[in-house]
Amino acid sequence: MSLQCGIVGLPNVGKSTLFNCLSNAKAQSANFPFCTIEPNVGVITVPDERLNKLAELCQPERVVPTTVEIVDIAGLVKGASKGEGLGNKFLANIRETDAILHVLRCFDDDNVVHVDGSVNPIRDKEIIDAELQLKDLETIENRLAKVQKQAQTGGDKQAKLAYEVFSKYKTALSQGKSARTVTFDTKDEQAIARDLFLLTAKPVMYVCNVDEASAVNGNRYVEQVREAVKDEAAEVLVVAAKIESEIAELETYDERQMFLEEVGLKESGVARLIKSAYQLLNLKTFFTAGSDEVRAWTFVNGYKAPQCAGIIHTDFEKGFIRAEVIKYDDFVHYGSENAVKEAGKMGIEGKEYLVQDGDIMHFRFNV
């Protein structure tokens, strides 16, 4: 399941430094705008302590974690919606992603040039918001022009419904609000909204890039960001990209943990960011566990058993009979699949079963 988070932000806020920490792919990181010309894609392993525990119990031949794709996109500048800088390329690249990681510079450093001359994360946020909103407004106005006549003069109910959805978006975007602030009550309206693929409708997480001294508790810039986005239902994550780059250079787990303890962190910012990005995409994990392989599988929250079976192989979904389900806590408590069965803790589920995060699944099928 290939879902992507795009890292966006103004030039020189720490996007590529952060991307380098997340991935083995090395984006050029330099102190001038547009050092990242093409989007760099990294396939990132999602940290999951449950997978390690299952591997410890099953002693399999191989362990396969789940992943999420992170895309580092060239820095945006004011006027991007009109083609300034790398505007059109930026907007095309971000449209292809499923969620946005918006990096904001929340540190002072005279040695790192800011594209607008001073550190102000709220201004930076508003610049990118405005450019994305302007592009969405252009999309909406084009769509409105196509359906307006049908909606107002004809008996086309679908055109009328589309016109209402587009108009609601136009009102919000014209007021400087993002599309994600607009809600729809009916499934038909929601379907029309989804098909627009608006940039500002994508889920967003604000990543505050801070200095080392602010890595644990943040700083005044972070508080400004939290206040500015409090009505957006968006997560704010504090990361010190410079510290993360130093952690990434350490070779052993013990060295990394010791470094984290020294700066007062329980978990690296990179690990927290990957987990948060996974949640931002509304993703969950189920497992398959045996002596040959323990594997984590990504599914969209709300999937039923046959859909999850199809993630492993399309034949599993086509010929789905039932799913044998063990809860993670039960597997850990009893220590093996056989012990779980003997305790009567294995569930037999049909086509309507909603798969839960952490379920250990075995699918029965026939094709």
Tab-separated table of C-alpha atoms in Angstrom:
chain	number	residue	atom	x	y	z
A	1	MET	CA	0.000	0.000	0.000
A	2	SER	CA	1.903	3.000	-1.308
A	3	LEU	CA	0.784	6.138	0.531
A	4	GLN	CA	2.939	9.253	0.701
A	5	CYS	CA	3.544	12.158	3.050
A	6	GLY	CA	5.074	15.213	1.415
A	7	ILE	CA	7.517	17.376	3.391
A	8	VAL	CA	6.860	21.023	2.496
A	9	GLY	CA	7.990	24.418	3.714
A	10	LEU	CA	9.819	27.564	2.697
A	11	PRO	CA	13.457	27.248	1.630
A	12	ASN	CA	16.017	26.768	4.436
A	13	VAL	CA	13.619	25.678	7.183
A	14	GLY	CA	15.241	22.239	7.544
A	15	LYS	CA	13.163	20.080	5.171
A	16	SER	CA	16.047	18.275	3.517
A	17	THR	CA	17.978	17.892	6.785
A	18	LEU	CA	14.906	16.236	8.259
A	19	PHE	CA	14.424	14.081	5.170
A	20	ASN	CA	18.044	12.936	5.363
A	21	CYS	CA	17.413	11.808	8.933
A	22	LEU	CA	14.315	9.911	7.865
A	23	SER	CA	15.783	8.129	4.922
A	24	ASN	CA	18.967	6.561	3.643
A	25	ALA	CA	18.370	8.612	0.494
A	26	LYS	CA	20.520	11.740	0.724
A	27	ALA	CA	18.904	14.914	-0.499
A	28	GLN	CA	21.374	17.723	-1.054
A	29	SER	CA	21.239	20.020	1.959
A	30	ALA	CA	22.739	23.459	1.433
A	31	ASN	CA	22.290	27.009	2.674
A	32	PHE	CA	20.461	28.441	-0.327
A	33	PRO	CA	16.947	28.175	-1.819
A	34	PHE	CA	15.991	25.338	-4.193
A	35	CYS	CA	18.787	22.939	-3.234
A	36	THR	CA	16.160	20.210	-3.659
A	37	ILE	CA	15.038	20.469	-7.282
A	38	GLU	CA	13.389	17.086	-7.812
A	39	PRO	CA	11.254	15.455	-5.136
A	40	ASN	CA	13.256	12.868	-3.238
A	41	VAL	CA	11.335	9.805	-2.122
A	42	GLY	CA	12.323	7.719	0.867
A	43	VAL	CA	10.657	4.474	1.920
A	44	ILE	CA	10.714	4.695	5.705
A	45	THR	CA	10.345	1.807	8.149
A	46	VAL	CA	7.624	2.475	10.735
A	47	PRO	CA	8.964	1.739	14.262
A	48	ASP	CA	6.703	-0.761	16.034
A	49	GLU	CA	7.671	-2.397	19.328
A	50	ARG	CA	4.928	-5.012	18.818
A	51	LEU	CA	6.704	-6.412	15.753
A	52	ASN	CA	9.898	-6.856	17.779
A	53	LYS	CA	7.988	-8.652	20.543
A	54	LEU	CA	6.293	-11.029	18.095
A	55	ALA	CA	9.658	-11.776	16.495
A	56	GLU	CA	11.084	-12.539	19.930
A	57	LEU	CA	8.269	-15.041	20.610
A	58	CYS	CA	8.141	-16.698	17.154
A	59	GLN	CA	11.878	-16.690	16.301
A	60	PRO	CA	11.073	-16.469	12.553
A	61	GLU	CA	13.480	-16.725	9.633
A	62	ARG	CA	12.689	-13.132	8.641
A	63	VAL	CA	10.980	-10.056	10.046
A	64	VAL	CA	9.280	-7.564	7.698
A	65	PRO	CA	8.208	-4.163	9.063
A	66	THR	CA	5.631	-1.887	7.468
A	67	THR	CA	6.667	1.310	5.687
A	68	VAL	CA	5.470	4.749	4.656
A	69	GLU	CA	6.821	6.904	1.819
A	70	ILE	CA	8.169	10.381	2.586
A	71	VAL	CA	8.662	12.863	-0.257
A	72	ASP	CA	10.976	15.868	0.105
A	73	ILE	CA	9.538	18.602	-2.123
A	74	ALA	CA	11.388	21.710	-3.338
A	75	GLY	CA	10.967	24.844	-1.181
A	76	LEU	CA	8.044	27.103	-2.041
A	77	VAL	CA	8.150	30.913	-2.218
A	78	LYS	CA	5.515	33.658	-2.334
A	79	GLY	CA	3.854	33.719	-5.753
A	80	ALA	CA	4.142	29.963	-6.351
A	81	SER	CA	0.473	29.759	-7.373
A	82	LYS	CA	1.350	32.112	-10.243
A	83	GLY	CA	4.481	30.166	-11.189
A	84	GLU	CA	7.096	32.014	-9.115
A	85	GLY	CA	10.230	30.063	-8.177
A	86	LEU	CA	9.461	26.389	-8.731
A	87	GLY	CA	5.786	27.017	-8.062
A	88	ASN	CA	4.051	24.869	-10.656
A	89	LYS	CA	6.430	21.947	-10.111
A	90	PHE	CA	5.988	22.263	-6.340
A	91	LEU	CA	2.200	22.288	-6.629
A	92	ALA	CA	2.173	19.298	-8.997
A	93	ASN	CA	4.406	17.291	-6.665
A	94	ILE	CA	2.371	18.066	-3.549
A	95	ARG	CA	-0.895	17.173	-5.322
A	96	GLU	CA	0.365	13.598	-5.695
A	97	THR	CA	0.889	13.127	-1.934
A	98	ASP	CA	-1.739	11.901	0.540
A	99	ALA	CA	-0.800	14.079	3.524
A	100	ILE	CA	1.412	17.070	4.277
A	101	LEU	CA	4.252	17.458	6.778
A	102	HIS	CA	4.649	21.238	6.957
A	103	VAL	CA	8.081	22.113	8.371
A	104	LEU	CA	8.332	25.485	10.126
A	105	ARG	CA	11.568	27.118	11.205
A	106	CYS	CA	11.372	27.723	14.948
A	107	PHE	CA	15.015	28.481	15.718
A	108	ASP	CA	17.342	31.494	15.523
A	109	ASP	CA	20.657	31.058	13.691
A	110	ASP	CA	22.461	33.933	11.966
A	111	ASN	CA	24.441	31.414	9.907
A	112	VAL	CA	21.341	30.040	8.176
A	113	VAL	CA	19.775	32.574	5.821
A	114	HIS	CA	15.984	32.930	5.971
A	115	VAL	CA	14.412	33.544	2.572
A	116	ASP	CA	12.338	36.431	4.041
A	117	GLY	CA	15.113	37.852	6.236
A	118	SER	CA	13.767	36.971	9.708
A	119	VAL	CA	12.392	34.036	11.736
A	120	ASN	CA	8.594	34.088	11.885
A	121	PRO	CA	6.920	30.651	11.634
A	122	ILE	CA	3.390	32.094	11.517
A	123	ARG	CA	4.241	34.294	8.528
A	124	ASP	CA	5.937	31.305	6.864
A	125	LYS	CA	2.869	29.123	7.465
A	126	GLU	CA	0.549	31.774	6.074
A	127	ILE	CA	2.663	32.166	2.921
A	128	ILE	CA	2.353	28.481	2.067
A	129	ASP	CA	-1.295	28.327	3.146
A	130	ALA	CA	-2.110	31.289	0.903
A	131	GLU	CA	-0.368	29.802	-2.139
A	132	LEU	CA	-2.113	26.454	-1.738
A	133	GLN	CA	-5.472	28.152	-1.109
A	134	LEU	CA	-5.073	30.308	-4.232
A	135	LYS	CA	-4.373	27.216	-6.332
A	136	ASP	CA	-7.424	25.462	-4.841
A	137	LEU	CA	-9.560	28.534	-5.481
A	138	GLU	CA	-8.477	28.458	-9.128
A	139	THR	CA	-9.496	24.775	-9.315
A	140	ILE	CA	-12.887	25.481	-7.718
A	141	GLU	CA	-13.663	28.469	-9.941
A	142	ASN	CA	-12.906	26.380	-13.041
A	143	ARG	CA	-15.227	23.617	-11.805
A	144	LEU	CA	-17.976	26.116	-10.915
A	145	ALA	CA	-17.895	27.618	-14.391
A	146	LYS	CA	-18.516	24.164	-15.896
A	147	VAL	CA	-21.540	23.201	-13.763
A	148	GLN	CA	-23.160	26.565	-13.012
A	149	LYS	CA	-25.460	26.665	-16.055
A	150	GLN	CA	-26.587	23.038	-15.625
A	151	ALA	CA	-27.202	23.565	-11.913
A	152	GLN	CA	-29.214	26.755	-12.278
A	153	THR	CA	-31.273	26.081	-15.406
A	154	GLY	CA	-31.499	22.321	-15.860
A	155	GLY	CA	-32.889	19.455	-13.828
A	156	ASP	CA	-29.513	17.809	-13.286
A	157	LYS	CA	-29.511	16.965	-9.566
A	158	GLN	CA	-25.867	15.879	-9.589
A	159	ALA	CA	-24.793	19.190	-11.159
A	160	LYS	CA	-26.805	21.078	-8.536
A	161	LEU	CA	-25.193	19.104	-5.718
A	162	ALA	CA	-21.712	19.659	-7.191
A	163	TYR	CA	-22.453	23.382	-7.513
A	164	GLU	CA	-23.366	23.534	-3.805
A	165	VAL	CA	-20.160	21.720	-2.801
A	166	PHE	CA	-17.997	23.936	-5.008
A	167	SER	CA	-19.705	27.094	-3.715
A	168	LYS	CA	-19.100	26.104	-0.100
A	169	TYR	CA	-15.415	25.595	-0.851
A	170	LYS	CA	-15.197	28.882	-2.763
A	171	THR	CA	-16.607	30.804	0.214
A	172	ALA	CA	-14.069	29.297	2.620
A	173	LEU	CA	-11.067	29.676	0.287
A	174	SER	CA	-12.012	33.279	-0.538
A	175	GLN	CA	-11.896	33.994	3.210
A	176	GLY	CA	-8.355	32.605	3.488
A	177	LYS	CA	-9.471	29.313	5.036
A	178	SER	CA	-8.188	25.900	3.952
A	179	ALA	CA	-10.494	23.327	2.366
A	180	ARG	CA	-10.005	20.977	5.324
A	181	THR	CA	-12.050	23.391	7.472
A	182	VAL	CA	-15.144	22.687	5.319
A	183	THR	CA	-17.352	19.721	6.283
A	184	PHE	CA	-20.146	17.943	4.417
A	185	ASP	CA	-23.017	15.948	5.902
A	186	THR	CA	-23.989	13.520	3.147
A	187	LYS	CA	-21.973	10.750	1.482
A	188	ASP	CA	-22.776	12.164	-1.973
A	189	GLU	CA	-21.324	15.557	-1.001
A	190	GLN	CA	-18.281	13.911	0.551
A	191	ALA	CA	-17.684	11.878	-2.635
A	192	ILE	CA	-17.762	15.032	-4.801
A	193	ALA	CA	-15.381	16.767	-2.370
A	194	ARG	CA	-12.917	13.835	-2.429
A	195	ASP	CA	-12.828	13.797	-6.227
A	196	LEU	CA	-11.548	17.389	-6.270
A	197	PHE	CA	-8.189	16.380	-4.695
A	198	LEU	CA	-7.745	19.867	-3.269
A	199	LEU	CA	-4.322	20.696	-1.866
A	200	THR	CA	-5.630	22.251	1.347
A	201	ALA	CA	-8.038	19.356	1.975
A	202	LYS	CA	-5.116	17.028	2.701
A	203	PRO	CA	-4.443	16.196	6.364
A	204	VAL	CA	-1.520	18.228	7.726
A	205	MET	CA	0.986	18.006	10.557
A	206	TYR	CA	3.102	21.025	11.506
A	207	VAL	CA	6.696	20.059	12.297
A	208	CYS	CA	8.429	22.736	14.367
A	209	ASN	CA	12.169	22.556	13.702
A	210	VAL	CA	13.827	23.863	16.880
A	211	ASP	CA	17.337	24.244	18.311
A	212	GLU	CA	18.867	21.727	20.738
A	213	ALA	CA	17.886	23.720	23.833
A	214	SER	CA	14.220	23.587	22.768
A	215	ALA	CA	14.123	19.901	21.745
A	216	VAL	CA	12.245	18.739	24.859
A	217	ASN	CA	9.877	21.573	25.773
A	218	GLY	CA	9.749	23.705	22.631
A	219	ASN	CA	10.035	27.505	22.695
A	220	ARG	CA	8.057	30.700	22.090
A	221	TYR	CA	7.912	30.031	18.344
A	222	VAL	CA	6.335	26.607	18.972
A	223	GLU	CA	3.745	28.174	21.275
A	224	GLN	CA	2.899	30.686	18.536
A	225	VAL	CA	2.349	27.829	16.071
A	226	ARG	CA	0.155	25.891	18.514
A	227	GLU	CA	-2.007	28.968	19.052
A	228	ALA	CA	-2.254	29.668	15.314
A	229	VAL	CA	-3.400	26.135	14.379
A	230	LYS	CA	-5.623	25.353	17.381
A	231	ASP	CA	-8.786	25.419	15.224
A	232	GLU	CA	-7.345	23.292	12.403
A	233	ALA	CA	-7.492	19.871	14.123
A	234	ALA	CA	-3.843	19.512	13.082
A	235	GLU	CA	-1.026	17.945	15.094
A	236	VAL	CA	2.063	19.938	16.086
A	237	LEU	CA	5.316	17.998	16.472
A	238	VAL	CA	8.560	19.414	17.896
A	239	VAL	CA	11.770	18.127	16.272
A	240	ALA	CA	15.362	19.354	16.458
A	241	ALA	CA	16.589	18.367	12.984
A	242	LYS	CA	20.218	19.157	13.825
A	243	ILE	CA	20.130	16.743	16.793
A	244	GLU	CA	18.365	14.139	14.643
A	245	SER	CA	21.129	14.355	12.039
A	246	GLU	CA	23.710	13.703	14.778
A	247	ILE	CA	21.710	10.731	16.073
A	248	ALA	CA	21.477	9.316	12.537
A	249	GLU	CA	25.289	9.186	12.335
A	250	LEU	CA	25.604	6.983	15.446
A	251	GLU	CA	26.081	3.330	14.550
A	252	THR	CA	24.559	1.384	17.453
A	253	TYR	CA	21.178	1.435	19.192
A	254	ASP	CA	22.866	1.857	22.590
A	255	GLU	CA	24.795	4.907	21.373
A	256	ARG	CA	21.631	6.493	20.061
A	257	GLN	CA	19.741	5.832	23.301
A	258	MET	CA	22.579	7.283	25.358
A	259	PHE	CA	22.573	10.413	23.190
A	260	LEU	CA	18.807	10.785	23.589
A	261	GLU	CA	19.085	10.486	27.371
A	262	GLU	CA	21.780	13.164	27.429
A	263	VAL	CA	19.503	15.679	25.687
A	264	GLY	CA	16.463	14.626	27.750
A	265	LEU	CA	14.459	12.746	25.094
A	266	LYS	CA	12.805	9.337	25.519
A	267	GLU	CA	12.395	8.756	21.792
A	268	SER	CA	13.957	10.332	18.736
A	269	GLY	CA	12.005	12.995	16.888
A	270	VAL	CA	12.344	10.943	13.712
A	271	ALA	CA	10.604	7.938	15.307
A	272	ARG	CA	7.838	10.175	16.626
A	273	LEU	CA	7.441	11.836	13.242
A	274	ILE	CA	7.192	8.536	11.343
A	275	LYS	CA	4.563	7.190	13.761
A	276	SER	CA	2.614	10.449	13.563
A	277	ALA	CA	2.810	10.467	9.745
A	278	TYR	CA	1.407	6.922	9.719
A	279	GLN	CA	-1.508	8.041	11.906
A	280	LEU	CA	-1.984	11.176	9.792
A	281	LEU	CA	-2.645	8.923	6.797
A	282	ASN	CA	-5.286	7.084	8.887
A	283	LEU	CA	-3.264	3.884	8.698
A	284	LYS	CA	-3.254	0.924	11.069
A	285	THR	CA	-1.251	-2.306	11.286
A	286	PHE	CA	-2.180	-5.965	11.382
A	287	PHE	CA	0.320	-8.807	11.676
A	288	THR	CA	0.966	-12.287	10.344
A	289	ALA	CA	3.152	-14.398	12.614
A	290	GLY	CA	4.789	-17.789	12.183
A	291	SER	CA	8.113	-19.614	12.266
A	292	ASP	CA	8.948	-18.572	8.703
A	293	GLU	CA	7.998	-14.904	8.901
A	294	VAL	CA	6.640	-12.232	11.223
A	295	ARG	CA	5.301	-9.346	9.187
A	296	ALA	CA	3.504	-6.055	9.707
A	297	TRP	CA	0.883	-5.098	7.112
A	298	THR	CA	-0.513	-1.598	6.546
A	299	PHE	CA	-4.258	-1.095	6.148
A	300	VAL	CA	-6.575	1.904	6.105
A	301	ASN	CA	-8.572	2.287	9.302
A	302	GLY	CA	-12.077	0.926	8.661
A	303	TYR	CA	-11.076	-1.961	6.379
A	304	LYS	CA	-12.959	-5.224	6.772
A	305	ALA	CA	-11.329	-8.668	6.864
A	306	PRO	CA	-11.589	-9.438	3.095
A	307	GLN	CA	-9.996	-6.074	2.210
A	308	CYS	CA	-7.086	-6.784	4.545
A	309	ALA	CA	-6.767	-10.275	3.072
A	310	GLY	CA	-6.485	-8.645	-0.355
A	311	ILE	CA	-3.476	-6.600	0.828
A	312	ILE	CA	-1.551	-9.865	1.160
A	313	HIS	CA	-2.826	-11.287	-2.152
A	314	THR	CA	-5.820	-10.548	-4.373
A	315	ASP	CA	-6.752	-14.267	-4.344
A	316	PHE	CA	-7.152	-14.079	-0.559
A	317	GLU	CA	-9.869	-11.462	-0.996
A	318	LYS	CA	-11.591	-13.136	-3.967
A	319	GLY	CA	-11.867	-16.502	-2.243
A	320	PHE	CA	-12.214	-15.251	1.331
A	321	ILE	CA	-13.855	-17.772	3.681
A	322	ARG	CA	-12.978	-16.566	7.164
A	323	ALA	CA	-10.277	-14.912	9.248
A	324	GLU	CA	-8.709	-16.417	12.337
A	325	VAL	CA	-7.896	-13.515	14.647
A	326	ILE	CA	-5.678	-13.319	17.730
A	327	LYS	CA	-5.431	-10.114	19.731
A	328	TYR	CA	-1.856	-8.940	20.207
A	329	ASP	CA	-2.129	-8.847	24.013
A	330	ASP	CA	-3.418	-12.438	24.067
A	331	PHE	CA	-0.573	-13.641	21.845
A	332	VAL	CA	1.986	-12.023	24.139
A	333	HIS	CA	0.250	-13.306	27.272
A	334	TYR	CA	0.028	-16.948	26.137
A	335	GLY	CA	3.276	-16.953	24.156
A	336	SER	CA	2.240	-18.833	21.006
A	337	GLU	CA	-0.609	-19.446	18.566
A	338	ASN	CA	-1.212	-22.973	19.898
A	339	ALA	CA	-1.422	-21.745	23.478
A	340	VAL	CA	-3.930	-19.069	22.420
A	341	LYS	CA	-6.069	-21.714	20.686
A	342	GLU	CA	-5.993	-23.991	23.750
A	343	ALA	CA	-7.122	-21.072	25.902
A	344	GLY	CA	-10.064	-20.469	23.549
A	345	LYS	CA	-8.877	-16.946	22.719
A	346	MET	CA	-8.729	-17.236	18.922
A	347	GLY	CA	-11.639	-15.509	17.162
A	348	ILE	CA	-13.237	-16.801	13.948
A	349	GLU	CA	-14.463	-13.818	11.942
A	350	GLY	CA	-16.445	-13.384	8.709
A	351	LYS	CA	-16.650	-10.848	5.905
A	352	GLU	CA	-18.084	-8.042	8.049
A	353	TYR	CA	-15.318	-8.076	10.662
A	354	LEU	CA	-13.648	-4.668	11.067
A	355	VAL	CA	-9.943	-5.351	11.477
A	356	GLN	CA	-8.407	-3.728	14.555
A	357	ASP	CA	-4.937	-2.267	14.985
A	358	GLY	CA	-2.604	-4.991	16.266
A	359	ASP	CA	-4.718	-7.967	15.159
A	360	ILE	CA	-2.725	-11.095	14.287
A	361	MET	CA	-4.509	-12.562	11.277
A	362	HIS	CA	-4.650	-15.885	9.431
A	363	PHE	CA	-6.919	-15.941	6.377
A	364	ARG	CA	-8.725	-18.988	5.053
A	365	PHE	CA	-9.649	-18.781	1.352
A	366	ASN	CA	-10.555	-20.892	-1.652
A	367	VAL	CA	-10.192	-19.967	-5.349
